[in-house]
PDB file of C-alpha atoms and ligand atoms in Angstrom:
ATOM      1  CA  MET A 168       8.885  -2.258  27.675  1.00 94.00           C
ATOM      2  CA  ARG A 169       9.615  -4.290  30.849  1.00 97.00           C
ATOM      3  CA  LEU A 170       7.269  -3.539  33.721  1.00 97.00           C
ATOM      4  CA  ASP A 171      10.067  -2.508  36.128  1.00 97.00           C
ATOM      5  CA  ARG A 172      11.423  -0.015  33.543  1.00 96.00           C
ATOM      6  CA  PHE A 173       7.959   1.323  32.820  1.00 96.00           C
ATOM      7  CA  LEU A 174       7.370   1.984  36.546  1.00 97.00           C
ATOM      8  CA  GLY A 175      10.901   3.298  37.110  1.00 96.00           C
ATOM      9  CA  ASN A 176      10.415   5.833  34.295  1.00 95.00           C
ATOM     10  CA  LEU A 177       7.452   7.340  36.126  1.00 95.00           C
ATOM     11  CA  PRO A 178       8.399  10.411  38.160  1.00 94.00           C
ATOM     12  CA  CYS A 179       6.889   8.958  41.347  1.00 94.00           C
ATOM     13  CA  TYR A 180       8.997   5.792  41.929  1.00 95.00           C
ATOM     14  CA  ASN A 181      12.694   4.974  42.169  1.00 95.00           C
ATOM     15  CA  ARG A 182      14.104   1.514  41.449  1.00 94.00           C
ATOM     16  CA  GLN A 183      13.987   0.419  45.073  1.00 96.00           C
ATOM     17  CA  GLN A 184      10.319   1.435  45.336  1.00 96.00           C
ATOM     18  CA  VAL A 185       9.510  -0.381  42.104  1.00 97.00           C
ATOM     19  CA  ARG A 186      11.021  -3.599  43.460  1.00 96.00           C
ATOM     20  CA  LEU A 187       8.961  -3.253  46.622  1.00 97.00           C
ATOM     21  CA  LEU A 188       5.712  -2.495  44.762  1.00 97.00           C
ATOM     22  CA  LEU A 189       6.131  -5.664  42.734  1.00 97.00           C
ATOM     23  CA  ILE A 190       6.973  -7.850  45.762  1.00 97.00           C
ATOM     24  CA  GLN A 191       4.016  -6.399  47.657  1.00 97.00           C
ATOM     25  CA  ARG A 192       1.807  -7.346  44.685  1.00 97.00           C
ATOM     26  CA  ARG A 193       0.458  -3.807  44.359  1.00 97.00           C
ATOM     27  CA  VAL A 194       0.855  -3.567  40.572  1.00 97.00           C
ATOM     28  CA  ARG A 195      -1.884  -4.621  38.162  1.00 97.00           C
ATOM     29  CA  VAL A 196      -1.583  -4.930  34.388  1.00 95.00           C
ATOM     30  CA  ASP A 197      -4.851  -5.251  32.491  1.00 91.00           C
ATOM     31  CA  GLY A 198      -6.590  -5.896  35.809  1.00 92.00           C
ATOM     32  CA  ALA A 199      -4.374  -8.778  36.960  1.00 94.00           C
ATOM     33  CA  VAL A 200      -1.704  -8.555  39.686  1.00 97.00           C
ATOM     34  CA  VAL A 201       1.779  -8.862  38.183  1.00 97.00           C
ATOM     35  CA  ALA A 202       4.915  -9.361  40.269  1.00 97.00           C
ATOM     36  CA  ASP A 203       7.294 -10.215  37.410  1.00 97.00           C
ATOM     37  CA  PRO A 204       9.593  -7.223  36.690  1.00 97.00           C
ATOM     38  CA  LEU A 205      10.118  -8.537  33.139  1.00 97.00           C
ATOM     39  CA  HIS A 206       6.420  -8.582  32.281  1.00 97.00           C
ATOM     40  CA  GLU A 207       5.954  -6.734  28.982  1.00 95.00           C
ATOM     41  CA  VAL A 208       4.029  -3.474  29.083  1.00 95.00           C
ATOM     42  CA  ARG A 209       2.669  -2.289  25.741  1.00 91.00           C
ATOM     43  CA  GLU A 210       0.886   0.887  24.751  1.00 87.00           C
ATOM     44  CA  PHE A 211      -2.292  -1.216  24.861  1.00 91.00           C
ATOM     45  CA  SER A 212      -1.759  -2.292  28.510  1.00 93.00           C
ATOM     46  CA  ARG A 213      -3.633  -0.749  31.414  1.00 94.00           C
ATOM     47  CA  VAL A 214      -1.222  -0.238  34.341  1.00 96.00           C
ATOM     48  CA  GLU A 215      -2.333   0.510  37.892  1.00 97.00           C
ATOM     49  CA  VAL A 216      -0.509   0.737  41.219  1.00 97.00           C
ATOM     50  CA  ASP A 217      -2.945   0.367  44.097  1.00 96.00           C
ATOM     51  CA  GLU A 218      -5.871   2.478  42.914  1.00 91.00           C
ATOM     52  CA  GLN A 219      -3.748   4.839  40.824  1.00 95.00           C
ATOM     53  CA  LEU A 220      -3.979   4.542  37.053  1.00 95.00           C
ATOM     54  CA  HIS A 221      -0.625   5.168  35.337  1.00 96.00           C
ATOM     55  CA  GLN A 222      -1.553   4.144  31.785  1.00 93.00           C
ATOM     56  CA  ALA A 223      -5.110   3.700  30.562  1.00 91.00           C
ATOM     57  CA  GLY A 224      -4.166   1.548  27.565  1.00 88.00           C
ATOM     58  CA  ARG A 225      -6.187   1.467  24.388  1.00 86.00           C
ATOM     59  CA  PRO A 226      -7.493  -1.404  22.324  1.00 89.00           C
ATOM     60  CA  PRO A 227      -5.267  -2.689  19.518  1.00 93.00           C
ATOM     61  CA  ARG A 228      -7.092  -2.625  16.171  1.00 95.00           C
ATOM     62  CA  TYR A 229      -6.505  -4.591  12.992  1.00 97.00           C
ATOM     63  CA  LEU A 230      -8.393  -4.101   9.720  1.00 97.00           C
ATOM     64  CA  MET A 231      -8.133  -5.505   6.212  1.00 98.00           C
ATOM     65  CA  LEU A 232      -9.199  -3.331   3.320  1.00 98.00           C
ATOM     66  CA  HIS A 233      -9.633  -4.192  -0.347  1.00 98.00           C
ATOM     67  CA  LYS A 234      -7.726  -1.267  -1.802  1.00 98.00           C
ATOM     68  CA  PRO A 235      -9.247  -0.005  -5.045  1.00 97.00           C
ATOM     69  CA  THR A 236      -7.265   1.775  -7.753  1.00 96.00           C
ATOM     70  CA  GLY A 237      -7.061   5.545  -7.605  1.00 93.00           C
ATOM     71  CA  CYS A 238      -6.276   6.097  -3.955  1.00 94.00           C
ATOM     72  CA  VAL A 239      -3.000   6.683  -2.191  1.00 96.00           C
ATOM     73  CA  SER A 240      -1.469   4.608   0.582  1.00 93.00           C
ATOM     74  CA  ALA A 241      -1.099   7.498   2.976  1.00 88.00           C
ATOM     75  CA  THR A 242      -2.944   8.696   6.011  1.00 84.00           C
ATOM     76  CA  GLN A 243      -3.230  12.225   4.559  1.00 86.00           C
ATOM     77  CA  ASP A 244      -2.881  13.690   1.086  1.00 90.00           C
ATOM     78  CA  PRO A 245      -3.733  17.202  -0.071  1.00 90.00           C
ATOM     79  CA  GLN A 246      -4.834  16.057  -3.557  1.00 91.00           C
ATOM     80  CA  HIS A 247      -5.951  12.473  -3.653  1.00 92.00           C
ATOM     81  CA  GLN A 248      -8.288  10.198  -1.792  1.00 93.00           C
ATOM     82  CA  THR A 249      -6.369   8.117   0.741  1.00 95.00           C
ATOM     83  CA  VAL A 250      -7.044   4.588   1.946  1.00 95.00           C
ATOM     84  CA  LEU A 251      -8.037   6.062   5.326  1.00 94.00           C
ATOM     85  CA  ASP A 252     -10.759   8.116   3.607  1.00 94.00           C
ATOM     86  CA  LEU A 253     -12.433   4.784   2.819  1.00 95.00           C
ATOM     87  CA  LEU A 254     -13.005   4.152   6.528  1.00 95.00           C
ATOM     88  CA  PRO A 255     -15.604   5.857   8.709  1.00 93.00           C
ATOM     89  CA  ALA A 256     -14.035   8.815  10.552  1.00 90.00           C
ATOM     90  CA  GLU A 257     -14.368   7.182  13.987  1.00 88.00           C
ATOM     91  CA  LEU A 258     -12.224   4.215  12.872  1.00 88.00           C
ATOM     92  CA  ARG A 259      -9.333   6.208  11.386  1.00 88.00           C
ATOM     93  CA  ASP A 260      -7.714   7.358  14.588  1.00 83.00           C
ATOM     94  CA  ASP A 261      -4.092   6.247  15.122  1.00 88.00           C
ATOM     95  CA  LEU A 262      -4.094   3.617  12.339  1.00 94.00           C
ATOM     96  CA  HIS A 263      -1.067   3.103  10.135  1.00 94.00           C
ATOM     97  CA  ILE A 264      -0.602   1.126   6.932  1.00 96.00           C
ATOM     98  CA  ALA A 265       1.292  -2.169   7.084  1.00 96.00           C
ATOM     99  CA  GLY A 266       2.894  -2.272   3.626  1.00 95.00           C
ATOM    100  CA  ARG A 267       1.954   0.448   1.175  1.00 96.00           C
ATOM    101  CA  LEU A 268       0.611  -0.086  -2.335  1.00 97.00           C
ATOM    102  CA  ASP A 269       0.954   2.213  -5.348  1.00 97.00           C
ATOM    103  CA  TYR A 270      -1.887   4.462  -6.516  1.00 96.00           C
ATOM    104  CA  ASN A 271      -3.155   1.974  -9.085  1.00 96.00           C
ATOM    105  CA  THR A 272      -2.334  -1.246  -7.238  1.00 98.00           C
ATOM    106  CA  THR A 273      -5.340  -3.082  -5.807  1.00 98.00           C
ATOM    107  CA  GLY A 274      -5.823  -5.728  -3.176  1.00 98.00           C
ATOM    108  CA  LEU A 275      -4.998  -6.532   0.402  1.00 98.00           C
ATOM    109  CA  MET A 276      -4.104  -3.619   2.621  1.00 98.00           C
ATOM    110  CA  ILE A 277      -3.773  -3.983   6.363  1.00 98.00           C
ATOM    111  CA  LEU A 278      -4.287  -1.119   8.764  1.00 97.00           C
ATOM    112  CA  THR A 279      -3.508  -1.306  12.465  1.00 97.00           C
ATOM    113  CA  ASN A 280      -2.390   0.725  15.474  1.00 94.00           C
ATOM    114  CA  ASP A 281      -0.105  -2.115  16.635  1.00 94.00           C
ATOM    115  CA  GLY A 282       3.380  -1.262  15.392  1.00 93.00           C
ATOM    116  CA  GLN A 283       5.052  -4.336  16.839  1.00 92.00           C
ATOM    117  CA  TRP A 284       2.591  -6.628  15.062  1.00 96.00           C
ATOM    118  CA  SER A 285       2.787  -4.778  11.728  1.00 96.00           C
ATOM    119  CA  ARG A 286       6.582  -4.902  11.775  1.00 95.00           C
ATOM    120  CA  ARG A 287       6.427  -8.693  12.061  1.00 95.00           C
ATOM    121  CA  LEU A 288       4.225  -8.735   8.982  1.00 95.00           C
ATOM    122  CA  THR A 289       6.330  -6.399   6.861  1.00 94.00           C
ATOM    123  CA  GLN A 290       9.975  -6.799   7.870  1.00 92.00           C
ATOM    124  CA  PRO A 291      12.039  -8.892   5.449  1.00 90.00           C
ATOM    125  CA  ARG A 292      13.686 -10.727   8.372  1.00 91.00           C
ATOM    126  CA  THR A 293      10.419 -12.516   9.243  1.00 93.00           C
ATOM    127  CA  LYS A 294      10.324 -13.776   5.620  1.00 93.00           C
ATOM    128  CA  LEU A 295       6.526 -13.624   5.377  1.00 96.00           C
ATOM    129  CA  PRO A 296       5.649 -13.666   1.658  1.00 97.00           C
ATOM    130  CA  LYS A 297       3.650 -10.845   0.105  1.00 98.00           C
ATOM    131  CA  VAL A 298       1.876 -12.416  -2.840  1.00 98.00           C
ATOM    132  CA  TYR A 299       0.927 -10.408  -5.936  1.00 98.00           C
ATOM    133  CA  ARG A 300      -0.885 -11.219  -9.146  1.00 98.00           C
ATOM    134  CA  VAL A 301       0.888  -9.341 -11.897  1.00 98.00           C
ATOM    135  CA  GLN A 302      -0.195  -8.485 -15.433  1.00 98.00           C
ATOM    136  CA  THR A 303       2.396  -7.261 -17.874  1.00 98.00           C
ATOM    137  CA  GLU A 304       2.476  -5.519 -21.223  1.00 98.00           C
ATOM    138  CA  ASP A 305       4.775  -8.089 -22.855  1.00 98.00           C
ATOM    139  CA  GLU A 306       5.121 -11.829 -22.508  1.00 98.00           C
ATOM    140  CA  ILE A 307       6.829 -13.185 -19.410  1.00 98.00           C
ATOM    141  CA  GLY A 308       9.726 -15.442 -20.388  1.00 97.00           C
ATOM    142  CA  THR A 309      10.518 -18.662 -18.529  1.00 97.00           C
ATOM    143  CA  HIS A 310      14.039 -17.244 -17.973  1.00 97.00           C
ATOM    144  CA  TYR A 311      12.508 -14.639 -15.627  1.00 98.00           C
ATOM    145  CA  VAL A 312      11.976 -17.307 -12.956  1.00 98.00           C
ATOM    146  CA  ASP A 313      15.696 -17.811 -12.219  1.00 98.00           C
ATOM    147  CA  LYS A 314      16.371 -14.078 -12.136  1.00 98.00           C
ATOM    148  CA  PHE A 315      13.595 -13.508  -9.612  1.00 98.00           C
ATOM    149  CA  ARG A 316      15.091 -16.279  -7.474  1.00 98.00           C
ATOM    150  CA  GLU A 317      18.640 -14.878  -7.809  1.00 98.00           C
ATOM    151  CA  GLY A 318      17.636 -11.294  -6.991  1.00 98.00           C
ATOM    152  CA  PHE A 319      17.854  -7.890  -8.673  1.00 98.00           C
ATOM    153  CA  TYR A 320      20.430  -5.279  -7.788  1.00 97.00           C
ATOM    154  CA  PHE A 321      18.720  -2.016  -6.784  1.00 97.00           C
ATOM    155  CA  ALA A 322      21.387   0.683  -7.140  1.00 95.00           C
ATOM    156  CA  PHE A 323      19.465   3.366  -5.261  1.00 94.00           C
ATOM    157  CA  GLU A 324      19.309   1.261  -2.071  1.00 95.00           C
ATOM    158  CA  ASP A 325      22.549  -0.584  -2.920  1.00 96.00           C
ATOM    159  CA  LEU A 326      21.032  -3.997  -2.239  1.00 96.00           C
ATOM    160  CA  THR A 327      20.079  -7.180  -3.988  1.00 97.00           C
ATOM    161  CA  THR A 328      16.504  -8.302  -3.525  1.00 97.00           C
ATOM    162  CA  LEU A 329      15.900 -11.492  -1.556  1.00 96.00           C
ATOM    163  CA  PRO A 330      14.890 -14.644  -3.471  1.00 97.00           C
ATOM    164  CA  ALA A 331      11.395 -14.284  -4.927  1.00 98.00           C
ATOM    165  CA  GLN A 332       9.140 -16.967  -6.334  1.00 98.00           C
ATOM    166  CA  LEU A 333       7.640 -16.285  -9.754  1.00 98.00           C
ATOM    167  CA  ASP A 334       4.935 -18.597 -11.117  1.00 98.00           C
ATOM    168  CA  ILE A 335       3.908 -17.910 -14.694  1.00 98.00           C
ATOM    169  CA  LEU A 336       0.131 -18.294 -15.029  1.00 98.00           C
ATOM    170  CA  ALA A 337      -0.409 -17.075 -18.604  1.00 98.00           C
ATOM    171  CA  PRO A 338       1.757 -15.409 -21.295  1.00 98.00           C
ATOM    172  CA  ARG A 339       1.297 -11.994 -19.630  1.00 98.00           C
ATOM    173  CA  GLU A 340       0.299 -12.969 -16.115  1.00 98.00           C
ATOM    174  CA  ALA A 341       2.198 -14.297 -13.097  1.00 98.00           C
ATOM    175  CA  ARG A 342       1.951 -14.788  -9.371  1.00 98.00           C
ATOM    176  CA  LEU A 343       4.903 -13.370  -7.463  1.00 98.00           C
ATOM    177  CA  ALA A 344       5.853 -13.908  -3.813  1.00 98.00           C
ATOM    178  CA  ILE A 345       8.359 -11.460  -2.315  1.00 97.00           C
ATOM    179  CA  VAL A 346       9.449 -11.089   1.295  1.00 96.00           C
ATOM    180  CA  GLU A 347      10.372  -7.396   1.112  1.00 94.00           C
ATOM    181  CA  GLY A 348       8.456  -4.268   0.294  1.00 92.00           C
ATOM    182  CA  ARG A 349      10.947  -1.966  -1.439  1.00 94.00           C
ATOM    183  CA  TYR A 350       9.704   1.127  -3.236  1.00 94.00           C
ATOM    184  CA  HIS A 351       7.910   0.053  -6.462  1.00 96.00           C
ATOM    185  CA  GLN A 352       9.595  -3.313  -5.989  1.00 97.00           C
ATOM    186  CA  VAL A 353       7.495  -5.425  -8.349  1.00 98.00           C
ATOM    187  CA  LYS A 354       7.526  -2.813 -11.128  1.00 98.00           C
ATOM    188  CA  ARG A 355      11.284  -2.419 -10.815  1.00 98.00           C
ATOM    189  CA  MET A 356      11.810  -6.202 -10.947  1.00 98.00           C
ATOM    190  CA  PHE A 357       9.842  -6.491 -14.194  1.00 98.00           C
ATOM    191  CA  GLY A 358      11.476  -3.249 -15.356  1.00 98.00           C
ATOM    192  CA  TYR A 359      14.771  -5.167 -15.451  1.00 98.00           C
ATOM    193  CA  PHE A 360      13.276  -7.009 -18.480  1.00 98.00           C
ATOM    194  CA  GLN A 361      11.763  -3.768 -19.827  1.00 98.00           C
ATOM    195  CA  ASN A 362       8.393  -5.344 -19.304  1.00 98.00           C
ATOM    196  CA  LYS A 363       5.833  -2.900 -17.982  1.00 98.00           C
ATOM    197  CA  VAL A 364       3.485  -3.928 -15.163  1.00 98.00           C
ATOM    198  CA  VAL A 365      -0.025  -3.009 -16.277  1.00 98.00           C
ATOM    199  CA  GLY A 366      -1.968  -4.648 -13.445  1.00 98.00           C
ATOM    200  CA  LEU A 367      -0.922  -5.373  -9.870  1.00 98.00           C
ATOM    201  CA  HIS A 368      -3.055  -6.908  -7.136  1.00 98.00           C
ATOM    202  CA  ARG A 369      -1.913  -8.054  -3.674  1.00 98.00           C
ATOM    203  CA  GLU A 370      -3.609 -11.323  -2.739  1.00 98.00           C
ATOM    204  CA  ARG A 371      -1.885 -12.188   0.520  1.00 98.00           C
ATOM    205  CA  MET A 372       0.458 -10.928   3.227  1.00 98.00           C
ATOM    206  CA  GLY A 373       1.996 -13.804   5.205  1.00 97.00           C
ATOM    207  CA  PRO A 374      -0.874 -15.873   6.580  1.00 97.00           C
ATOM    208  CA  ILE A 375      -3.545 -13.245   5.806  1.00 98.00           C
ATOM    209  CA  GLU A 376      -5.443 -13.574   2.547  1.00 98.00           C
ATOM    210  CA  LEU A 377      -7.691 -10.905   1.018  1.00 98.00           C
ATOM    211  CA  ASP A 378     -11.255 -11.891   1.870  1.00 98.00           C
ATOM    212  CA  PRO A 379     -13.010 -12.612  -1.464  1.00 98.00           C
ATOM    213  CA  ALA A 380     -16.241 -11.260   0.057  1.00 98.00           C
ATOM    214  CA  LEU A 381     -14.731  -7.755   0.174  1.00 98.00           C
ATOM    215  CA  ALA A 382     -15.414  -5.635  -2.914  1.00 98.00           C
ATOM    216  CA  PRO A 383     -12.888  -2.900  -3.777  1.00 97.00           C
ATOM    217  CA  GLY A 384     -13.190  -0.170  -1.147  1.00 97.00           C
ATOM    218  CA  GLU A 385     -14.686  -2.485   1.506  1.00 97.00           C
ATOM    219  CA  PHE A 386     -13.020  -3.465   4.763  1.00 98.00           C
ATOM    220  CA  ARG A 387     -13.493  -5.703   7.792  1.00 98.00           C
ATOM    221  CA  ALA A 388     -11.825  -6.341  11.136  1.00 97.00           C
ATOM    222  CA  LEU A 389      -9.274  -9.159  11.174  1.00 98.00           C
ATOM    223  CA  SER A 390     -10.378 -12.269  13.066  1.00 98.00           C
ATOM    224  CA  SER A 391      -8.484 -13.268  16.210  1.00 96.00           C
ATOM    225  CA  ALA A 392      -7.089 -16.260  14.295  1.00 97.00           C
ATOM    226  CA  GLU A 393      -5.689 -13.935  11.579  1.00 98.00           C
ATOM    227  CA  ILE A 394      -4.146 -11.634  14.181  1.00 97.00           C
ATOM    228  CA  ALA A 395      -2.606 -14.538  16.098  1.00 96.00           C
ATOM    229  CA  ALA A 396      -1.190 -16.119  12.922  1.00 96.00           C
ATOM    230  CA  VAL A 397       1.300 -13.262  12.385  1.00 95.00           C
TER     231      VAL A 397
HETATM  232  N1  URA B 635       5.447  -3.308  -5.877  1.00 82.57           N
HETATM  233  C1  URA B 635       5.112  -2.285  -6.690  1.00 82.57           C
HETATM  234  O1  URA B 635       5.805  -1.985  -7.636  1.00 82.57           O
HETATM  235  N2  URA B 635       3.958  -1.622  -6.435  1.00 82.57           N
HETATM  236  C2  URA B 635       3.140  -1.933  -5.407  1.00 82.57           C
HETATM  237  O2  URA B 635       2.094  -1.288  -5.230  1.00 82.57           O
HETATM  238  C3  URA B 635       3.505  -3.001  -4.573  1.00 82.57           C
HETATM  239  C4  URA B 635       4.660  -3.679  -4.839  1.00 82.57           C
END
């Protein structure tokens, strides 16, 4: 939110006062004086006027987890282990999942408390590829490639999937890059050919690759370069 709106929404200042506070250089964001009314205030920003703290801010957090099979992509579940259960309790607070995976899908899962950042990673409009290694029950025909590029009509959502890149690696194995994350998208795409997905592993989301040093169930913080790349 813009700084002038943030301050104007507080019960203590009207718009005229906000303008004055900024001109008088009495507003600090993350410790630095800010006079620009358009300066962006996020939930992570610390905002002070004179010595009064109006928002304490909190640190943004970004983790990558190697999701194992047999756990659900949810923050809570009455029956099954969740991906959050794999983290120490003190790290779980306020995290959400950027791009869910099915119960038996493995691979890269990103957890963060930064909604703006995770939307950039997951929204189709940013066109960041989510790359999967797929194993199927039956052979993958070369004619699949064009169909993946053309798109599949999903009646439930009434949409056609965006162009996807399928690279056949072996008779029953392929690498697939999609820019969306529709419900069971990969399984439904192969389902069009009545070819069952028997193994699914996410290798990459946009610029972030699953760290090969992470065993299933392990996690690490993203580096500042990985965070900045999104
Ligand atoms: N597509 C699927 O069908 N399942 C997943 O877990 C991810 C993508």
